[in-house]
Short mmCIF file of C-alpha atoms and ligand atoms in Angstrom, two decimals:
data_model
loop_
_atom_site.label_atom_id
_atom_site.label_comp_id
_atom_site.label_asym_id
_atom_site.label_seq_id
_atom_site.Cartn_x
_atom_site.Cartn_y
_atom_site.Cartn_z
CA MET U 1 -11.18 -16.52 -18.95
CA ASN U 2 -8.88 -15.98 -21.91
CA ARG U 3 -6.20 -18.39 -23.07
CA PHE U 4 -2.71 -17.85 -21.69
CA SER U 5 0.55 -19.75 -21.51
CA TYR U 6 2.30 -20.56 -18.24
CA GLU U 7 5.82 -21.21 -17.03
CA ARG U 8 7.41 -21.67 -13.63
CA ALA U 9 10.60 -19.64 -13.24
CA PRO U 10 13.49 -21.58 -11.65
CA ASP U 11 15.51 -18.50 -10.67
CA VAL U 12 15.35 -14.70 -10.62
CA ALA U 13 17.35 -14.28 -13.84
CA SER U 14 14.97 -16.60 -15.75
CA ALA U 15 11.92 -14.79 -14.36
CA VAL U 16 13.29 -11.42 -15.44
CA ARG U 17 14.25 -12.77 -18.84
CA ALA U 18 10.76 -14.19 -19.34
CA GLY U 19 9.14 -10.89 -18.29
CA ALA U 20 11.36 -8.61 -20.37
CA GLY U 21 10.17 -7.73 -23.83
CA ASN U 22 6.65 -9.09 -23.34
CA ASP U 23 4.41 -6.40 -21.89
CA SER U 24 1.46 -8.73 -21.73
CA ALA U 25 3.30 -11.27 -19.52
CA ARG U 26 2.64 -11.13 -15.77
CA PHE U 27 4.42 -12.55 -12.74
CA ILE U 28 2.10 -14.52 -10.50
CA ALA U 29 2.78 -14.91 -6.77
CA GLY U 30 -0.14 -15.61 -4.37
CA GLY U 31 -2.59 -14.94 -7.19
CA THR U 32 -5.16 -13.37 -4.83
CA ASN U 33 -5.43 -10.21 -6.91
CA LEU U 34 -4.20 -11.26 -10.33
CA LEU U 35 -6.56 -14.22 -10.73
CA ASP U 36 -9.55 -12.09 -9.68
CA LEU U 37 -8.62 -9.51 -12.30
CA MET U 38 -8.23 -12.21 -14.95
CA LYS U 39 -11.60 -13.75 -14.06
CA GLU U 40 -13.22 -10.31 -14.33
CA ASN U 41 -11.56 -9.80 -17.73
CA VAL U 42 -9.79 -6.66 -16.47
CA PHE U 43 -6.37 -8.24 -17.10
CA ARG U 44 -5.82 -10.44 -20.14
CA PRO U 45 -2.17 -11.54 -19.85
CA SER U 46 -0.92 -13.77 -22.65
CA HIS U 47 1.69 -15.41 -20.43
CA LEU U 48 1.99 -16.10 -16.69
CA ILE U 49 5.39 -16.45 -15.03
CA ASP U 50 4.96 -18.34 -11.77
CA ILE U 51 7.53 -16.95 -9.33
CA THR U 52 6.49 -18.94 -6.27
CA ARG U 53 9.58 -21.20 -6.37
CA LEU U 54 12.09 -18.35 -6.38
CA PRO U 55 14.30 -18.13 -3.28
CA LEU U 56 12.69 -14.88 -2.09
CA ASN U 57 10.78 -16.23 0.91
CA LYS U 58 13.08 -15.30 3.80
CA ILE U 59 13.15 -12.55 6.40
CA GLU U 60 16.77 -11.66 7.11
CA GLU U 61 18.84 -9.10 9.00
CA THR U 62 20.49 -6.40 6.90
CA GLY U 63 24.03 -5.17 7.62
CA ASP U 64 22.77 -1.80 8.93
CA GLY U 65 20.49 -3.18 11.68
CA GLY U 66 17.35 -3.37 9.55
CA LEU U 67 15.32 -6.26 8.21
CA ARG U 68 14.89 -7.57 4.64
CA ILE U 69 11.52 -9.12 3.82
CA GLY U 70 11.66 -11.29 0.69
CA ALA U 71 9.12 -10.58 -2.03
CA LEU U 72 7.56 -14.03 -1.61
CA VAL U 73 7.18 -14.00 2.18
CA THR U 74 3.46 -14.30 2.81
CA ASN U 75 1.68 -11.48 4.60
CA ALA U 76 0.90 -13.94 7.44
CA ASP U 77 4.56 -14.95 7.84
CA THR U 78 5.61 -11.29 7.93
CA ALA U 79 2.95 -10.29 10.44
CA TYR U 80 3.81 -13.15 12.82
CA ASN U 81 7.58 -13.07 12.38
CA GLU U 82 9.15 -12.57 15.82
CA HIS U 83 11.50 -9.79 14.63
CA VAL U 84 8.71 -7.93 12.86
CA GLU U 85 6.38 -8.26 15.86
CA ARG U 86 9.04 -7.05 18.29
CA ARG U 87 10.85 -4.40 16.22
CA TYR U 88 8.21 -3.27 13.69
CA PRO U 89 4.85 -3.92 15.37
CA LEU U 90 3.29 -1.15 13.25
CA LEU U 91 3.84 -3.34 10.20
CA SER U 92 2.39 -6.44 11.88
CA LYS U 93 -0.70 -4.54 12.94
CA ALA U 94 -1.25 -2.99 9.52
CA ILE U 95 -1.03 -6.38 7.80
CA LEU U 96 -3.37 -8.01 10.32
CA ALA U 97 -5.90 -5.20 9.78
CA GLY U 98 -6.25 -6.33 6.15
CA ALA U 99 -8.03 -9.14 4.32
CA THR U 100 -8.55 -12.50 6.10
CA SER U 101 -6.22 -15.14 7.47
CA GLN U 102 -6.78 -17.31 4.36
CA LEU U 103 -5.84 -14.42 2.06
CA ARG U 104 -2.87 -13.42 4.22
CA ASN U 105 -1.59 -17.00 3.99
CA MET U 106 -1.42 -16.66 0.18
CA ALA U 107 -0.73 -12.95 -0.37
CA THR U 108 2.94 -12.00 -0.72
CA THR U 109 5.00 -8.88 -0.08
CA GLY U 110 5.53 -8.12 -3.77
CA GLY U 111 1.90 -8.80 -4.68
CA ASN U 112 0.64 -6.59 -1.87
CA LEU U 113 2.67 -3.64 -3.18
CA LEU U 114 1.30 -4.20 -6.69
CA GLN U 115 -2.35 -4.96 -5.92
CA ARG U 116 -4.65 -2.83 -8.06
CA THR U 117 -7.24 -0.31 -6.95
CA ARG U 118 -10.65 -1.46 -5.73
CA CYS U 119 -12.46 1.27 -7.74
CA TYR U 120 -15.76 -0.28 -8.89
CA TYR U 121 -15.45 1.20 -12.38
CA PHE U 122 -11.99 -0.28 -12.82
CA TYR U 123 -13.50 -3.74 -12.25
CA ASP U 124 -16.51 -3.10 -14.51
CA THR U 125 -15.31 -3.62 -18.08
CA GLY U 126 -18.47 -1.95 -19.40
CA ALA U 127 -17.62 1.35 -17.64
CA PRO U 128 -15.17 4.06 -18.72
CA CYS U 129 -11.90 3.93 -16.81
CA ASN U 130 -8.64 5.67 -17.67
CA LYS U 131 -6.70 3.29 -15.48
CA ARG U 132 -7.99 0.14 -17.20
CA GLU U 133 -8.22 1.65 -20.68
CA PRO U 134 -6.39 4.97 -21.07
CA GLY U 135 -8.41 7.71 -22.75
CA THR U 136 -11.88 6.29 -22.04
CA GLY U 137 -12.68 8.68 -19.17
CA CYS U 138 -13.27 8.22 -15.45
CA GLY U 139 -16.58 6.72 -14.33
CA ALA U 140 -15.95 7.62 -10.71
CA LEU U 141 -15.37 11.36 -11.14
CA HIS U 142 -19.08 12.09 -11.61
CA GLY U 143 -20.33 8.67 -10.53
CA PHE U 144 -20.57 6.90 -7.19
CA ASN U 145 -17.27 7.70 -5.52
CA ARG U 146 -17.68 6.90 -1.83
CA ILE U 147 -14.40 4.97 -1.56
CA HIS U 148 -12.33 7.31 -3.69
CA ALA U 149 -9.42 9.67 -3.11
CA ILE U 150 -9.45 13.15 -1.59
CA LEU U 151 -5.74 13.96 -1.91
CA GLY U 152 -3.42 14.08 -4.93
CA THR U 153 -6.23 13.39 -7.40
CA SER U 154 -6.32 14.42 -11.05
CA ASP U 155 -9.12 14.93 -13.58
CA ALA U 156 -8.11 11.59 -15.07
CA CYS U 157 -8.43 9.41 -11.95
CA ILE U 158 -9.50 9.58 -8.31
CA ALA U 159 -8.74 5.98 -7.32
CA THR U 160 -7.09 4.98 -4.05
CA HIS U 161 -4.36 2.45 -3.40
CA PRO U 162 -6.02 -0.23 -1.24
CA SER U 163 -3.09 -1.70 0.72
CA ASP U 164 -2.80 -1.54 4.51
CA MET U 165 0.71 -2.96 4.57
CA CYS U 166 1.98 -0.21 2.26
CA VAL U 167 0.78 2.54 4.59
CA ALA U 168 2.97 1.13 7.37
CA LEU U 169 5.88 0.64 4.96
CA ALA U 170 5.58 4.30 3.91
CA ALA U 171 5.68 5.46 7.54
CA LEU U 172 8.63 3.19 8.29
CA ASP U 173 10.62 4.58 5.34
CA ALA U 174 11.09 1.22 3.66
CA THR U 175 12.91 0.71 0.37
CA VAL U 176 11.94 -1.66 -2.42
CA ARG U 177 14.60 -3.86 -4.05
CA VAL U 178 14.00 -4.81 -7.66
CA THR U 179 15.82 -6.73 -10.38
CA GLY U 180 15.16 -6.05 -14.05
CA PRO U 181 16.73 -6.43 -17.47
CA ASP U 182 19.14 -3.60 -16.56
CA GLY U 183 20.18 -5.12 -13.22
CA GLU U 184 19.28 -4.38 -9.61
CA ARG U 185 18.15 -1.11 -8.05
CA THR U 186 16.45 0.13 -4.90
CA ILE U 187 13.49 2.49 -4.84
CA PRO U 188 12.56 4.58 -1.76
CA PHE U 189 9.01 3.68 -0.75
CA SER U 190 7.78 7.25 -1.29
CA GLU U 191 8.86 7.00 -4.95
CA PHE U 192 7.54 3.52 -5.61
CA HIS U 193 3.83 4.30 -6.11
CA ARG U 194 2.65 7.20 -8.29
CA LEU U 195 -0.04 9.86 -8.22
CA PRO U 196 -2.46 9.54 -11.16
CA GLY U 197 -1.71 12.76 -13.09
CA ALA U 198 -2.43 12.18 -16.77
CA THR U 199 -1.18 8.56 -16.64
CA PRO U 200 -3.33 6.74 -14.09
CA HIS U 201 -2.73 3.40 -15.82
CA LEU U 202 0.76 3.53 -14.23
CA ASP U 203 0.45 2.68 -10.54
CA THR U 204 4.17 2.55 -9.82
CA ASN U 205 7.59 3.56 -11.10
CA LEU U 206 8.57 -0.05 -11.81
CA ARG U 207 10.05 -0.48 -15.28
CA GLN U 208 8.94 -3.08 -17.80
CA GLY U 209 10.06 -6.55 -16.71
CA GLU U 210 11.27 -5.55 -13.23
CA LEU U 211 10.70 -8.08 -10.46
CA ILE U 212 10.39 -7.02 -6.82
CA THR U 213 12.85 -9.12 -4.84
CA ALA U 214 12.50 -7.67 -1.32
CA VAL U 215 11.44 -4.80 0.90
CA ASP U 216 14.06 -3.41 3.31
CA LEU U 217 13.15 -1.87 6.64
CA PRO U 218 15.63 0.55 8.24
CA ALA U 219 16.83 -0.09 11.80
CA LYS U 220 14.38 2.33 13.40
CA GLY U 221 11.07 0.57 13.95
CA PHE U 222 9.20 2.92 16.36
CA ALA U 223 8.25 -0.12 18.46
CA SER U 224 7.38 1.86 21.61
CA HIS U 225 4.94 4.46 20.25
CA HIS U 226 2.92 3.65 17.16
CA THR U 227 -0.59 2.99 15.96
CA TYR U 228 -2.32 1.67 12.87
CA LEU U 229 -5.87 2.98 12.84
CA LYS U 230 -8.14 1.58 10.13
CA LEU U 231 -11.64 3.00 9.65
CA ARG U 232 -13.93 0.95 7.43
CA ASP U 233 -17.54 -0.01 6.85
CA ARG U 234 -17.29 -3.36 8.66
CA ALA U 235 -15.10 -4.41 11.58
CA SER U 236 -13.27 -6.95 9.40
CA TYR U 237 -12.85 -8.05 5.80
CA ALA U 238 -13.16 -4.55 4.37
CA PHE U 239 -10.75 -2.11 2.77
CA ALA U 240 -9.96 1.14 4.58
CA LEU U 241 -12.07 4.22 4.03
CA VAL U 242 -9.29 6.03 5.85
CA SER U 243 -6.32 4.55 7.67
CA VAL U 244 -3.47 6.17 9.55
CA ALA U 245 -0.04 4.81 10.43
CA ALA U 246 1.43 7.00 13.15
CA ALA U 247 4.81 6.45 14.78
CA LEU U 248 6.52 8.63 17.37
CA GLU U 249 9.84 8.74 19.12
CA LEU U 250 9.20 10.46 22.45
CA ASP U 251 11.33 11.93 25.20
CA GLY U 252 8.72 12.29 27.93
CA GLU U 253 6.04 14.44 26.30
CA ARG U 254 8.39 15.87 23.68
CA ILE U 255 8.22 14.42 20.16
CA LEU U 256 11.73 13.79 18.88
CA GLU U 257 10.62 12.28 15.58
CA ALA U 258 7.23 11.64 14.00
CA ARG U 259 6.09 9.57 11.04
CA LEU U 260 2.64 9.85 9.55
CA ALA U 261 1.10 8.10 6.55
CA LEU U 262 -2.52 7.73 5.46
CA GLY U 263 -4.29 5.04 3.46
CA GLY U 264 -7.61 5.12 1.61
CA VAL U 265 -7.20 8.80 0.72
CA ALA U 266 -4.93 8.87 -2.34
CA HIS U 267 -3.63 6.97 -5.35
CA LYS U 268 -0.60 6.02 -3.24
CA PRO U 269 0.12 5.62 0.48
CA TRP U 270 0.04 9.28 1.57
CA ARG U 271 3.11 10.08 3.66
CA ASP U 272 3.01 13.69 4.80
CA THR U 273 6.49 14.91 5.73
CA ALA U 274 5.30 18.52 6.19
CA ALA U 275 2.90 17.30 8.88
CA GLU U 276 5.73 15.31 10.45
CA SER U 277 7.81 18.50 10.64
CA MET U 278 4.97 20.22 12.52
CA LEU U 279 5.25 17.50 15.17
CA ASN U 280 9.02 17.19 15.48
CA GLY U 281 10.40 18.94 18.57
CA GLN U 282 6.94 19.81 19.94
CA ARG U 283 5.17 18.73 23.12
CA ALA U 284 2.52 16.10 22.37
CA SER U 285 -0.97 17.57 22.82
CA VAL U 286 -4.42 17.15 21.31
CA GLU U 287 -4.29 20.80 20.13
CA LEU U 288 -1.10 20.10 18.19
CA PHE U 289 -2.57 16.93 16.71
CA ARG U 290 -5.69 18.84 15.64
CA SER U 291 -3.61 21.43 13.81
CA VAL U 292 -1.70 18.62 12.09
CA GLY U 293 -5.01 17.00 11.05
CA GLU U 294 -6.19 20.35 9.63
CA ALA U 295 -2.95 20.81 7.71
CA ILE U 296 -3.11 17.33 6.18
CA VAL U 297 -6.57 17.89 4.69
CA HIS U 298 -5.91 21.52 3.77
CA GLU U 299 -5.73 20.72 0.05
CA ALA U 300 -8.15 17.79 0.14
CA ARG U 301 -10.99 17.76 -2.37
CA GLY U 302 -14.17 15.72 -2.11
CA PHE U 303 -16.19 14.51 -5.10
CA GLY U 304 -19.63 14.21 -3.49
CA HIS U 305 -20.11 10.78 -1.98
CA ASN U 306 -16.59 10.76 -0.55
CA THR U 307 -16.52 14.29 0.86
CA PHE U 308 -17.11 12.85 4.34
CA LYS U 309 -13.57 11.46 4.16
CA ILE U 310 -12.09 14.93 4.67
CA GLU U 311 -13.49 15.24 8.19
CA LEU U 312 -12.90 11.53 8.81
CA ALA U 313 -9.22 11.81 7.85
CA LYS U 314 -8.75 14.85 10.08
CA ARG U 315 -10.24 13.10 13.10
CA ALA U 316 -8.44 9.84 12.35
CA VAL U 317 -5.09 11.66 12.38
CA VAL U 318 -5.84 13.17 15.80
CA ARG U 319 -6.95 9.83 17.23
CA ALA U 320 -4.01 7.91 15.80
CA LEU U 321 -1.44 10.41 17.08
CA ALA U 322 -3.07 10.45 20.52
CA GLN U 323 -3.02 6.65 20.61
CA ALA U 324 0.61 6.54 19.51
CA ALA U 325 1.52 9.06 22.23
CA GLY U 326 -0.35 6.99 24.84
CA MET U 327 -2.73 9.87 25.62
CA GLU U 328 -6.38 9.89 26.58
CA GLN U 329 -8.60 9.55 23.52
CA PRO U 330 -9.79 12.94 22.26
CA SER U 331 -13.58 13.24 22.22
C1 FAD D 401 -11.49 -10.31 -0.69
C2 FAD D 401 -10.19 -9.58 -0.52
C3 FAD D 401 -10.02 -8.71 0.53
C4 FAD D 401 -8.81 -8.04 0.70
N1 FAD D 401 -8.66 -7.15 1.72
C5 FAD D 401 -7.49 -6.45 1.85
C6 FAD D 401 -7.31 -5.47 2.86
O1 FAD D 401 -8.19 -5.21 3.67
N2 FAD D 401 -6.12 -4.83 2.91
C7 FAD D 401 -5.11 -5.08 2.03
O2 FAD D 401 -4.04 -4.46 2.12
N3 FAD D 401 -5.26 -5.98 1.04
C8 FAD D 401 -6.41 -6.66 0.94
N4 FAD D 401 -6.57 -7.57 -0.07
C9 FAD D 401 -5.57 -7.62 -1.12
C10 FAD D 401 -4.51 -8.65 -0.90
O3 FAD D 401 -3.69 -8.23 0.16
C11 FAD D 401 -3.73 -8.72 -2.21
O4 FAD D 401 -4.56 -9.38 -3.15
C12 FAD D 401 -2.43 -9.46 -2.07
O5 FAD D 401 -1.55 -8.77 -1.20
C13 FAD D 401 -1.75 -9.64 -3.42
O6 FAD D 401 -0.64 -10.48 -3.24
P1 FAD D 401 -0.47 -11.76 -4.15
O7 FAD D 401 0.84 -12.37 -3.78
O8 FAD D 401 -1.65 -12.65 -4.08
O9 FAD D 401 -0.36 -11.06 -5.57
P2 FAD D 401 -0.75 -11.61 -7.02
O10 FAD D 401 -2.23 -11.61 -7.17
O11 FAD D 401 0.00 -12.85 -7.35
O12 FAD D 401 -0.12 -10.44 -7.90
C14 FAD D 401 -0.60 -9.11 -7.84
C15 FAD D 401 0.19 -8.28 -8.84
O13 FAD D 401 1.55 -8.18 -8.43
C16 FAD D 401 2.42 -8.66 -9.44
N5 FAD D 401 3.51 -9.30 -8.70
C17 FAD D 401 3.38 -10.19 -7.68
N6 FAD D 401 4.58 -10.42 -7.12
C18 FAD D 401 5.48 -9.67 -7.83
C19 FAD D 401 6.89 -9.46 -7.72
N7 FAD D 401 7.64 -10.06 -6.79
N8 FAD D 401 7.48 -8.61 -8.59
C20 FAD D 401 6.75 -7.98 -9.54
N9 FAD D 401 5.42 -8.15 -9.69
C21 FAD D 401 4.80 -8.97 -8.83
C22 FAD D 401 1.59 -9.59 -10.29
O14 FAD D 401 2.07 -9.66 -11.60
C23 FAD D 401 0.24 -8.89 -10.23
O15 FAD D 401 0.20 -7.85 -11.19
C24 FAD D 401 -7.77 -8.28 -0.23
C25 FAD D 401 -7.93 -9.18 -1.28
C26 FAD D 401 -9.13 -9.83 -1.44
C27 FAD D 401 -9.28 -10.80 -2.58
S1 SF4 D 402 -11.10 6.55 -10.44
FE1 SF4 D 402 -9.41 5.78 -11.70
S2 SF4 D 402 -9.73 3.59 -11.57
FE2 SF4 D 402 -11.68 4.52 -11.02
S3 SF4 D 402 -12.87 4.84 -12.92
FE3 SF4 D 402 -11.70 6.66 -12.60
S4 SF4 D 402 -9.87 6.27 -13.83
FE4 SF4 D 402 -10.76 4.29 -13.44
#
C-alpha cells in the first residue's frame, strides 16, 4: 500500500471542503470497495476523508410521500428497514441478492452507487485499461470478456456496472442528492451513471469534490407486482451476469405502468423506457414479454465470451416480467 494521510470529517461542509481542490483525495465510507482497490494498487489516493461520522445515516419520509435514504445507511439497514420492505420490496430484494451479510453490514448507499467495475483487467495493473489509465487500451475488448457489457459499449471500454441495488434504484426512478463546492443539487438516477464513450474513466456525472448525501425514492414503490431476478455463476456471493428489475402496476391483466432495468449488461444500470412503453396499456402475456425481450437486445453486441448474455438477457426479461405479473413461468 502507498502512503496516504487521513482525516475524519465532522460535518458535511468540512468533508466537501476537504475533497474540493484535491483530485487525489477520496471519501471513505464502508471501505469495502475502496480499500480493496488501494490494496491492489488500482487507486492511490494521497488523502482519505472518513465520512462515517456524518449525520447521513437515517431513512426518513420526504414531503411528497417518498423515502430518503441517507448516504451512510448501510445496505443491510436499508434492506431490512420496515418502510423499504413494505413500500419498496424491489429495493430490499435487489440489495439482499448482492454480496454477503458481512459486506452488507459495512457497505453504504453512497459507496454502492460509486463502486467500481469488476472487470479483471481494471484490477490487473499490468494490463491495459482505459478506465484505470486513460489511453492505454482495453484488455477486455479482445481478451477474456465473459462478464462484460453487451449494450451501450464503446471501442474504449466494455465494462459493466456491478451493483444490484442500483438496478432497482433505476427502475424505481430514484434521485441522488449531492453537496459540492457549488452547493446542493439532485441528479435523476438515469443521469447519474455514464456510458463509457471515449471517457470510460468517468463512471458518473458527479463533479469534483461532490459528496452524495442521500438517495430519494418517489412515492410509487410498485410493492404489489415486482421482481428482482439475478442470474449468476453461483447461487450466492457472485456478481450478476444479467439481472432484471421489473415492476408493474396492473389493473387485472392490463399493465397500467411498467418499469424495467437490467444489470450486468452495460456500463450503467440499463433502464429501457422504450421497452416500458411497449408494455404500458397492454394485456400482460408471455408473447408481449418476448417481444419486449427481443426489443431490448435488438442493438446488443457480444464480444465472444460474453455473447451468450444476449440470449440470457432476452430470456431473463421474459421471466422477470412473468414473475412480476404473477403468471406461470414461461418454459
Ligand atoms: C467480495 C465482494 C462481493 C460483492 N458482491 C456484490 C454484489 O453481488 N452486488 C453488489 O451490488 N455489490 C457487491 N459488492 C460491492 C459492495 O456492495 C460495495 O463494495 C459497497 O456497496 C461499497 O460501499 P462502501 O460504503 O463500502 O464504499 P467505499 O468502499 O467506502 O467507497 C466506494 C467509493 O465510493 C466513494 N464514496 C463512498 N461514499 C461516498 C459518498 N457519500 N459520496 C461520495 N463518494 C462516496 C468512495 O470515495 C469510493 O470511491 C461486493 C463487494 C465485495 C468486496
Ligand atoms: S472493459 Fe473497461 S475496465 Fe475493462 S479493460 Fe476495458 S477499459 Fe478497462
